[in-house]
Tab-separated table of C-alpha atoms in Angstrom:
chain	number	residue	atom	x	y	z
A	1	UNK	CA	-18.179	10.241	-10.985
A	2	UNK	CA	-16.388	13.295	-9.973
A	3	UNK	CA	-13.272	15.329	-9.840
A	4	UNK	CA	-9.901	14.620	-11.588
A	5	UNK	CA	-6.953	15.334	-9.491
A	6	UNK	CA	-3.004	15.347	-9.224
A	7	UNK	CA	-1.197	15.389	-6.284
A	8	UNK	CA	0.971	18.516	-5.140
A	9	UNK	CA	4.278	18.567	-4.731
A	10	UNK	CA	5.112	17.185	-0.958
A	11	UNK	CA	7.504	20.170	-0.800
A	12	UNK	CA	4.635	22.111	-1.229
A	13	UNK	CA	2.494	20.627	1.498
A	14	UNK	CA	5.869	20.151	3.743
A	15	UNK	CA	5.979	23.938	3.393
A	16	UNK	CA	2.937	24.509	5.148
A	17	UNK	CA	3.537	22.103	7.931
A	18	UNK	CA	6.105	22.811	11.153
A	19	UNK	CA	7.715	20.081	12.582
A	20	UNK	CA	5.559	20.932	16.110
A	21	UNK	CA	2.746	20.404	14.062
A	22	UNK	CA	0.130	16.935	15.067
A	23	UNK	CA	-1.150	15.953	11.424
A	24	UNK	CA	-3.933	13.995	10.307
A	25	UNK	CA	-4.407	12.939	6.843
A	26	UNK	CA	-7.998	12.805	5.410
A	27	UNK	CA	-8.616	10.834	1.991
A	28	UNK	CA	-11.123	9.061	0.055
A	29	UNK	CA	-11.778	5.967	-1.873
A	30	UNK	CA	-13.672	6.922	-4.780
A	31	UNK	CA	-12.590	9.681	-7.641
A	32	UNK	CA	-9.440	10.219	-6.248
A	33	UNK	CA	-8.390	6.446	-5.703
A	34	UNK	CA	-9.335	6.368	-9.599
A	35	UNK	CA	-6.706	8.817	-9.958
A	36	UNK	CA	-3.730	7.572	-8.084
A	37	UNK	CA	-3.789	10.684	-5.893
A	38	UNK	CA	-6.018	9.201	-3.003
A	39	UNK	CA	-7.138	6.158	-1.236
A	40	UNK	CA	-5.344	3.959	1.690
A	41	UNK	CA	-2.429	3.288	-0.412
A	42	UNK	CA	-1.764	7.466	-1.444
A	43	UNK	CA	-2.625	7.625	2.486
A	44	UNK	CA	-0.050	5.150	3.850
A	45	UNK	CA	2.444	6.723	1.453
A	46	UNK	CA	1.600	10.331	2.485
A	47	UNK	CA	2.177	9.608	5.966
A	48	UNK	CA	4.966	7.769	5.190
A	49	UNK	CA	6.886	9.992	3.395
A	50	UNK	CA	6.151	12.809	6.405
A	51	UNK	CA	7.290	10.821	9.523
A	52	UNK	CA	10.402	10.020	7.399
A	53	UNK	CA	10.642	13.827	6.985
A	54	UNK	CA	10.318	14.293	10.401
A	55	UNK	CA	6.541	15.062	10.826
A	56	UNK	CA	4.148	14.186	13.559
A	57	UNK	CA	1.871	12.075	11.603
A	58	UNK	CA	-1.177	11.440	14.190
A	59	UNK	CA	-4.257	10.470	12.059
A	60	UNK	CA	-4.503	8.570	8.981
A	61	UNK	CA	-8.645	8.206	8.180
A	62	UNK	CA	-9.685	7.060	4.991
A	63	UNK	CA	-13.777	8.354	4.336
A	64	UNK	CA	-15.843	6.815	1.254
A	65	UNK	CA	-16.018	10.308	-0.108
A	66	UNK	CA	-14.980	13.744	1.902
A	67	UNK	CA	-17.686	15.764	-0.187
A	68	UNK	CA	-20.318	14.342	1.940
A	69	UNK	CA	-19.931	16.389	5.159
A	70	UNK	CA	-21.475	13.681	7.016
A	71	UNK	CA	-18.330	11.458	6.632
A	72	UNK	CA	-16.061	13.951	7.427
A	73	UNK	CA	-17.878	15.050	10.410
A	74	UNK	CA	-17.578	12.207	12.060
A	75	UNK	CA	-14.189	11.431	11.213
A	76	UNK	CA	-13.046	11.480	15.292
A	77	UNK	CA	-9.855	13.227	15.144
A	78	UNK	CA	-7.373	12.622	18.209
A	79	UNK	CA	-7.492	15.535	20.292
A	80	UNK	CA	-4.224	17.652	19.725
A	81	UNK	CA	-4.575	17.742	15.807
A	82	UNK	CA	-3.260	20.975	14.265
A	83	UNK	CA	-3.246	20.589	10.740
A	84	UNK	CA	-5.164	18.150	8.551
A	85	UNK	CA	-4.045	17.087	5.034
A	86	UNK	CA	-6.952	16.862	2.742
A	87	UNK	CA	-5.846	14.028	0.107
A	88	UNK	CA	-9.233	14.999	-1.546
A	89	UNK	CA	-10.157	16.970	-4.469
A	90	UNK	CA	-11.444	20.807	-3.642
A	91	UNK	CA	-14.661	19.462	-2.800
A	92	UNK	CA	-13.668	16.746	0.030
A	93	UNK	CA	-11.360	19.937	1.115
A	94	UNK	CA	-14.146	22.257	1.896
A	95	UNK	CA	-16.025	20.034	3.372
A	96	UNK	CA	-13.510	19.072	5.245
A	97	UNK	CA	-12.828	23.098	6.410
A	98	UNK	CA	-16.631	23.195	6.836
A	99	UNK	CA	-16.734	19.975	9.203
A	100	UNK	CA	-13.744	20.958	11.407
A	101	UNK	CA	-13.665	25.195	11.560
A	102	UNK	CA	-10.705	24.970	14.554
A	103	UNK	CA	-8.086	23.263	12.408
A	104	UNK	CA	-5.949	24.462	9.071
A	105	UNK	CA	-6.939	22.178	6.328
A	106	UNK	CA	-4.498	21.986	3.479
A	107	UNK	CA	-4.787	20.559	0.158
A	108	UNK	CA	-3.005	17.334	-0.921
A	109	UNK	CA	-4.346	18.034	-4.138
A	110	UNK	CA	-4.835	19.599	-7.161
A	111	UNK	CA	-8.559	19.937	-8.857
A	112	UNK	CA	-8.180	20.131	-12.024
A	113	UNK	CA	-11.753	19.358	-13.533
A	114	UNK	CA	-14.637	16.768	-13.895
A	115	UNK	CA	-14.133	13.302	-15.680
A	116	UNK	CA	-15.403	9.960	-17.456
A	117	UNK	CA	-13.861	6.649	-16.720
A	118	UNK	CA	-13.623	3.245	-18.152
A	119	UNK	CA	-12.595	0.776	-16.313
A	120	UNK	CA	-12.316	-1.589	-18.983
A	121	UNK	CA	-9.826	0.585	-20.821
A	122	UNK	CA	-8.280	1.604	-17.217
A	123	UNK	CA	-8.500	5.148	-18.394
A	124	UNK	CA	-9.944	8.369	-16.550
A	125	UNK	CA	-10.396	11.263	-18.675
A	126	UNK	CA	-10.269	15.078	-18.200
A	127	UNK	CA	-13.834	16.427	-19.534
A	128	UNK	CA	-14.748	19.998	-17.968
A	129	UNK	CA	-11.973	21.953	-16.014
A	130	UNK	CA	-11.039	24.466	-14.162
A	131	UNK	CA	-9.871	27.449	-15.774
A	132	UNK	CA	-6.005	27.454	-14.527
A	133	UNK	CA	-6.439	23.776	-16.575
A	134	UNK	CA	-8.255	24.944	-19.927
A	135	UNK	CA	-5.028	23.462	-21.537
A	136	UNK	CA	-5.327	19.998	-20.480
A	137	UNK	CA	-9.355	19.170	-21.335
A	138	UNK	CA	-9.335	16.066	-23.086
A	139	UNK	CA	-5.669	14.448	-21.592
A	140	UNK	CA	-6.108	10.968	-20.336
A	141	UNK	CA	-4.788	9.218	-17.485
A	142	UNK	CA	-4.343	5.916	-16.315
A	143	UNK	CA	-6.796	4.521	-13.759
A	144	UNK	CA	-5.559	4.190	-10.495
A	145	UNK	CA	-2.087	5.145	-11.356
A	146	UNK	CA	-2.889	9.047	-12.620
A	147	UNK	CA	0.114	8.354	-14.961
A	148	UNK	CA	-0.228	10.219	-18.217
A	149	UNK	CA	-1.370	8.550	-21.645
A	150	UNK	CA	0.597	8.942	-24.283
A	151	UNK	CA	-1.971	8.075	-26.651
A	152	UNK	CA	-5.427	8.827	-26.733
A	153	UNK	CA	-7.446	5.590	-25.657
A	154	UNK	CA	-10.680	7.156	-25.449
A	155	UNK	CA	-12.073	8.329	-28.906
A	156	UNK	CA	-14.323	10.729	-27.584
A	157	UNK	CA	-13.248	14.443	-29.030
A	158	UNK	CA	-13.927	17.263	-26.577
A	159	UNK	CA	-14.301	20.932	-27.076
A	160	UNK	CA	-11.081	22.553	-25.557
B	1	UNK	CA	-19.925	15.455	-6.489
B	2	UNK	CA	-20.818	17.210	-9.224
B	3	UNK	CA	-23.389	19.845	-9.331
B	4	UNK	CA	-25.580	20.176	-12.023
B	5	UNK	CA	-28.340	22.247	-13.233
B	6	UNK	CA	-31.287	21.691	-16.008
B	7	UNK	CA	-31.110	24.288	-18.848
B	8	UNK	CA	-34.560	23.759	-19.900
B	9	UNK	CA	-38.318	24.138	-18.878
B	10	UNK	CA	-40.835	21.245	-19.408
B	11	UNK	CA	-42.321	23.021	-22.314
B	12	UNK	CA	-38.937	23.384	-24.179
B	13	UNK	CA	-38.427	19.897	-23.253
B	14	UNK	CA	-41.243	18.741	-25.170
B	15	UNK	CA	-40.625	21.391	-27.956
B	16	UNK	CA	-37.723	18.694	-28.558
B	17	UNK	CA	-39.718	16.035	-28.801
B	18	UNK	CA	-42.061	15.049	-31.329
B	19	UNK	CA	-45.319	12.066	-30.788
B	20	UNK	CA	-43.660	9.585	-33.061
B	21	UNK	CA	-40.088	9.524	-30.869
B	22	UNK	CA	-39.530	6.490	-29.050
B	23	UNK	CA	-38.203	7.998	-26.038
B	24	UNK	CA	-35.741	6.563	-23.273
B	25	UNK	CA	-35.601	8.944	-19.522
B	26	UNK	CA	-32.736	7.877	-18.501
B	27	UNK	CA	-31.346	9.107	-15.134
B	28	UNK	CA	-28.296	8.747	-13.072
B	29	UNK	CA	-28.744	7.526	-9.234
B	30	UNK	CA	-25.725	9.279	-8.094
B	31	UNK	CA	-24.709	13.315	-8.041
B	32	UNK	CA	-27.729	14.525	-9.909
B	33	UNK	CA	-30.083	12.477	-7.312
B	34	UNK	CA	-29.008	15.021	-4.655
B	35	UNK	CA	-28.819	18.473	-6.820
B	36	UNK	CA	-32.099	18.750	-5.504
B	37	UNK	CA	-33.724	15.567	-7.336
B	38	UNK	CA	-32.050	16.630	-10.629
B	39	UNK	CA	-32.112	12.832	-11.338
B	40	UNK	CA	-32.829	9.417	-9.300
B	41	UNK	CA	-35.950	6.980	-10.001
B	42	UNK	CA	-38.432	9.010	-8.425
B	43	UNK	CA	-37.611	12.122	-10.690
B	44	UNK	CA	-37.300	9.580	-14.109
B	45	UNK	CA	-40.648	7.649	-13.398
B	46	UNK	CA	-42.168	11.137	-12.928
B	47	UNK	CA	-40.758	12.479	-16.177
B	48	UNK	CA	-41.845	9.342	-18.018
B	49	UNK	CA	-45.624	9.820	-16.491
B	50	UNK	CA	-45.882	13.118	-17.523
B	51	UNK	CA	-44.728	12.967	-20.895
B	52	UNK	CA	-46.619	9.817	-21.179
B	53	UNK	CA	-49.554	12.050	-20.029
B	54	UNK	CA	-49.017	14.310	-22.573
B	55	UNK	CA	-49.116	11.630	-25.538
B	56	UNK	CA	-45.269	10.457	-25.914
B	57	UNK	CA	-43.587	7.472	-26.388
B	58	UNK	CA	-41.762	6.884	-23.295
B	59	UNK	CA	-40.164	3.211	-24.631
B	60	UNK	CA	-37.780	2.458	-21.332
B	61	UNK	CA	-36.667	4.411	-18.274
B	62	UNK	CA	-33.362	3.685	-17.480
B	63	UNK	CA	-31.695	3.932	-13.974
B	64	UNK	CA	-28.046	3.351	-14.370
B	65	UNK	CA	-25.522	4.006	-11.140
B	66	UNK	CA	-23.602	6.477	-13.051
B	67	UNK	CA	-23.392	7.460	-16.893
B	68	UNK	CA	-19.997	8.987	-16.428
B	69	UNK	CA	-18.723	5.520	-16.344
B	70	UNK	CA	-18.197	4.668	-20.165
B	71	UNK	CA	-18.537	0.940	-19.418
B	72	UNK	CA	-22.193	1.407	-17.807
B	73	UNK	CA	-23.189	2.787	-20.553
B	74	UNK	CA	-22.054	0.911	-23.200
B	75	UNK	CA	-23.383	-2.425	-21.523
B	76	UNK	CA	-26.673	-0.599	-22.344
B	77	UNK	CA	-25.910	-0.716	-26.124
B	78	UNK	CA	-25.087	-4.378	-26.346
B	79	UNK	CA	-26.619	-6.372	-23.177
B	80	UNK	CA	-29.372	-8.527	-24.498
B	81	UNK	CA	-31.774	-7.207	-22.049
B	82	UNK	CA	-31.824	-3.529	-23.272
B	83	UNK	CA	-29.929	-3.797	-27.027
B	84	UNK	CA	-33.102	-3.924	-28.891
B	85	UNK	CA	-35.140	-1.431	-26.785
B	86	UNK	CA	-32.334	0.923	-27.268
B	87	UNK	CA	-31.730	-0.059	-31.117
B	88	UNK	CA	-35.301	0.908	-31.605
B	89	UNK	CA	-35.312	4.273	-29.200
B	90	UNK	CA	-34.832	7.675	-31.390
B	91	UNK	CA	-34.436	10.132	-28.301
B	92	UNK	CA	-32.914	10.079	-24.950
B	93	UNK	CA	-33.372	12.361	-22.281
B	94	UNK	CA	-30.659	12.157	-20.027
B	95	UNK	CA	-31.008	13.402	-16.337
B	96	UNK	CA	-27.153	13.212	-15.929
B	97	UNK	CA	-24.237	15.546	-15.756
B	98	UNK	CA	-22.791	16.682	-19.209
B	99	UNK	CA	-20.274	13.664	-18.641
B	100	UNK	CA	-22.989	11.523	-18.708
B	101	UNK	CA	-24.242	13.710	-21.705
B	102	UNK	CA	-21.099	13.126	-23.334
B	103	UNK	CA	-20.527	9.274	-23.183
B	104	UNK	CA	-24.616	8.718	-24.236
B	105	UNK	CA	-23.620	10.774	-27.435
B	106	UNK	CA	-20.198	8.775	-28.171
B	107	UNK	CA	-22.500	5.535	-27.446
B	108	UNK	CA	-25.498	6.286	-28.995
B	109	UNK	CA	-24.705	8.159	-32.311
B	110	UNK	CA	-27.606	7.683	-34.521
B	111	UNK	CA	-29.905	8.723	-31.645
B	112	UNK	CA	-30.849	12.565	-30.881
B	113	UNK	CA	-29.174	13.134	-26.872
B	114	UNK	CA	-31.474	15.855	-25.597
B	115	UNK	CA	-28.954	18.809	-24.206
B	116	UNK	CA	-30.506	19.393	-20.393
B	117	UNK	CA	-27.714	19.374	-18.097
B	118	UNK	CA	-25.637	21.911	-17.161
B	119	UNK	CA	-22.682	21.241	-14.701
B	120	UNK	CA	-21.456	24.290	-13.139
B	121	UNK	CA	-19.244	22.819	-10.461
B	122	UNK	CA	-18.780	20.888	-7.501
B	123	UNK	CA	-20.285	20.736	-3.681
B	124	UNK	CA	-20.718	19.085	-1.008
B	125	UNK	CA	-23.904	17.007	0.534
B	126	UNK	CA	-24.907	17.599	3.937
B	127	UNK	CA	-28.206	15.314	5.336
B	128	UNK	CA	-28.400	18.755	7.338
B	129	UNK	CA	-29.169	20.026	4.045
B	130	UNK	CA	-30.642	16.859	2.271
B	131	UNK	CA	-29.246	18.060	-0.817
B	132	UNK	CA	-26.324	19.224	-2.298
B	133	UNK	CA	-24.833	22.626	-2.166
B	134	UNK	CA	-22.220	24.399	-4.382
B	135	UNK	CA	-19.220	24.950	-3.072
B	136	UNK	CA	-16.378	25.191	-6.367
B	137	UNK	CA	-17.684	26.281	-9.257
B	138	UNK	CA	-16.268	26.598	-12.224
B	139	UNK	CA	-15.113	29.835	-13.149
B	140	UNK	CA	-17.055	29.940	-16.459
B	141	UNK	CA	-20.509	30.544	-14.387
B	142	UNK	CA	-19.230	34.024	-12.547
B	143	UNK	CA	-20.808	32.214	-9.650
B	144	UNK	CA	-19.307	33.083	-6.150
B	145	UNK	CA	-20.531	30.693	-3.268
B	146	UNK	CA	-20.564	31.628	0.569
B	147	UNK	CA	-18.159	29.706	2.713
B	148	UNK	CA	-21.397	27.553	3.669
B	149	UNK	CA	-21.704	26.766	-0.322
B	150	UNK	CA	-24.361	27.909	-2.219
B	151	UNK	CA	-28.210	26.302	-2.872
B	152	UNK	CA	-28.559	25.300	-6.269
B	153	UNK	CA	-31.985	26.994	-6.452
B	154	UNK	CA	-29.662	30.152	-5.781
B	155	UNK	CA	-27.047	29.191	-8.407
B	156	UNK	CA	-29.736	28.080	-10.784
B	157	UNK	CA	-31.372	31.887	-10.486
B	158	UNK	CA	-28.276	33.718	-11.135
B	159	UNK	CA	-27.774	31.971	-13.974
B	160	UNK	CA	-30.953	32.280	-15.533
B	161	UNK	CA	-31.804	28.509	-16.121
B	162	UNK	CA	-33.695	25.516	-13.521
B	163	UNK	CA	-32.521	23.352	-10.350
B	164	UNK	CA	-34.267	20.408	-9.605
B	165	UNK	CA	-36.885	18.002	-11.703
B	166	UNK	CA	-38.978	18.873	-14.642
């Protein structure tokens, strides 16, 4: 499937943003909609959140998945855009830098490894990471939420 | 998506294997399709002739969308049109990405899951490119990708194992 991700703290991304700034927002609807960190809902509520801030919110384009540069090259950005907000994992991101080289692309996201899912147990789970994320192999989450299990639902052990 | 490699040759493959296995290729038609035909139905129906061709007992090829879906690969296990096939299978030889690995092994316990991927990170697919190239991996591989990502072919090198099909 793909990449597990959580979303960053919007005082994070607000701090890399200037209120002269014209932002689009860039998400997909695959592994991160499965994680509650993407999709049009994350994307309506991203924007949201900045125009009530006080942000110029231009763009808001949702792409099946931003690791295929093909989407995101054609993602027909108003002219005027200075900073895009990738609400991807670190591989829609890149591609994302890759497809438009002119603009500051900043992450919306944290990547914090590969997963499996079950949709009939609404669960995504954190197989592989990334090393700042060692600590957190095996955690579950709920689908389409990202909220934390308490309990493991998914019997599978994995090496830590 | 996920980029993953093959840790083993053909011959080591088959030094796996043994004539009276009842053998299922199974393959993903996802991520591995595009790490440079990794996986897909063209690269399982070619595994399954040439180990055919070579005297084993390919019982099924199995195309599934993606094994790292739990669900998708249970239905395997207990859908009347492949439980028996698989019931009677001893090996399977997944073309997959070690989450796929993963959920055939918690699935299919009492069978012997051939180890062959190895998933060192993730990239991005370009039809420029007509495959994938690597673009984060994980730190684990020492592997350090240009801005423009990395081939597989390259990564594969550096790391002393395969890219691509059997």
């Amino acid at each position: 499937m793909g990449a597990v991700t959580q979303a960053r703290d919007i005082k994070e991304i607000e701090a890399q943003l200037t209120k002269a700034d014209q932002i689009a927002i860039i998400s997909c609807n695959t592994c991160v909609r499965f994680c509650g960190t993407g999709g049009v809902d994350k994307l309506d509520e991203l924007a949201h959140r900045l125009r009530m801030d006080g942000f110029s919110v231009s763009d808001q384009i949702l792409v099946t998945a931003a690791c295929v540069r093909d989407y995101t090259e054609r993602s027909r950005l108003s002219s005027g855009i200075t900073k895009v907000i990738a609400l991807t994992c670190d591989g829609g991101w890149t591609s994302i830098k890759q497809a438009l080289p002119n603009v500051e692309v900043i992450k919306g996201n944290e990547t914090l490894g590969i997963m499996i899912v079950s949709p009939s147990k609404g669960v995504v789970k954190l197989m592989k990471t990334f090393e700042a994320y060692n600590n957190r192999v095996g955690d579950e989450f709920r689908l389409l939420t990202g909220e934390p299990e308490t309990e493991r639902v998914i019997n599978l052990e994995v090496e830590k | 998506m996920i980029i993953s490699l093959r840790k083993l040759t053909y011959e080591e493959l088959k030094n796996q294997l043994s004539k009276e296995d009842k053998i299922v290729v199974w393959a993903c038609n996802n991520c591995v399709k595009f790490c440079d035909k990794f996986g897909g139905r063209e690269t399982m129906n070619n595994l399954a002739e040439k180990l055919k061709t070579d005297g084993y007992n390919v019982v099924r090829r199995e195309l599934i969308g993606m094994s790292c879906v739990l669900d998708l690969v249970h239905l395997r296990a207990i859908e009347e049109a492949t439980k028996k096939t698989f019931e009677e299978a001893t090996v399977i030889i997944p073309l997959t990405c070690e989450d796929g690995y993963e959920n055939l092994k918690y699935i299919f316990k009492d069978k012997k899951i051939i180890d062959v991927p190895k998933t060192i990170g993730l990239g991005i697919l370009s039809t420029e490119w007509h495959t994938l190239r690597l673009s984060i991996p994980f730190e684990e591989t020492g592997l350090k990708p240009p801005a423009e990502g990395m081939t597989l072919e390259s990564a594969a090198k550096q790391l002393g194992i395969y890219a691509g099909p059997f």
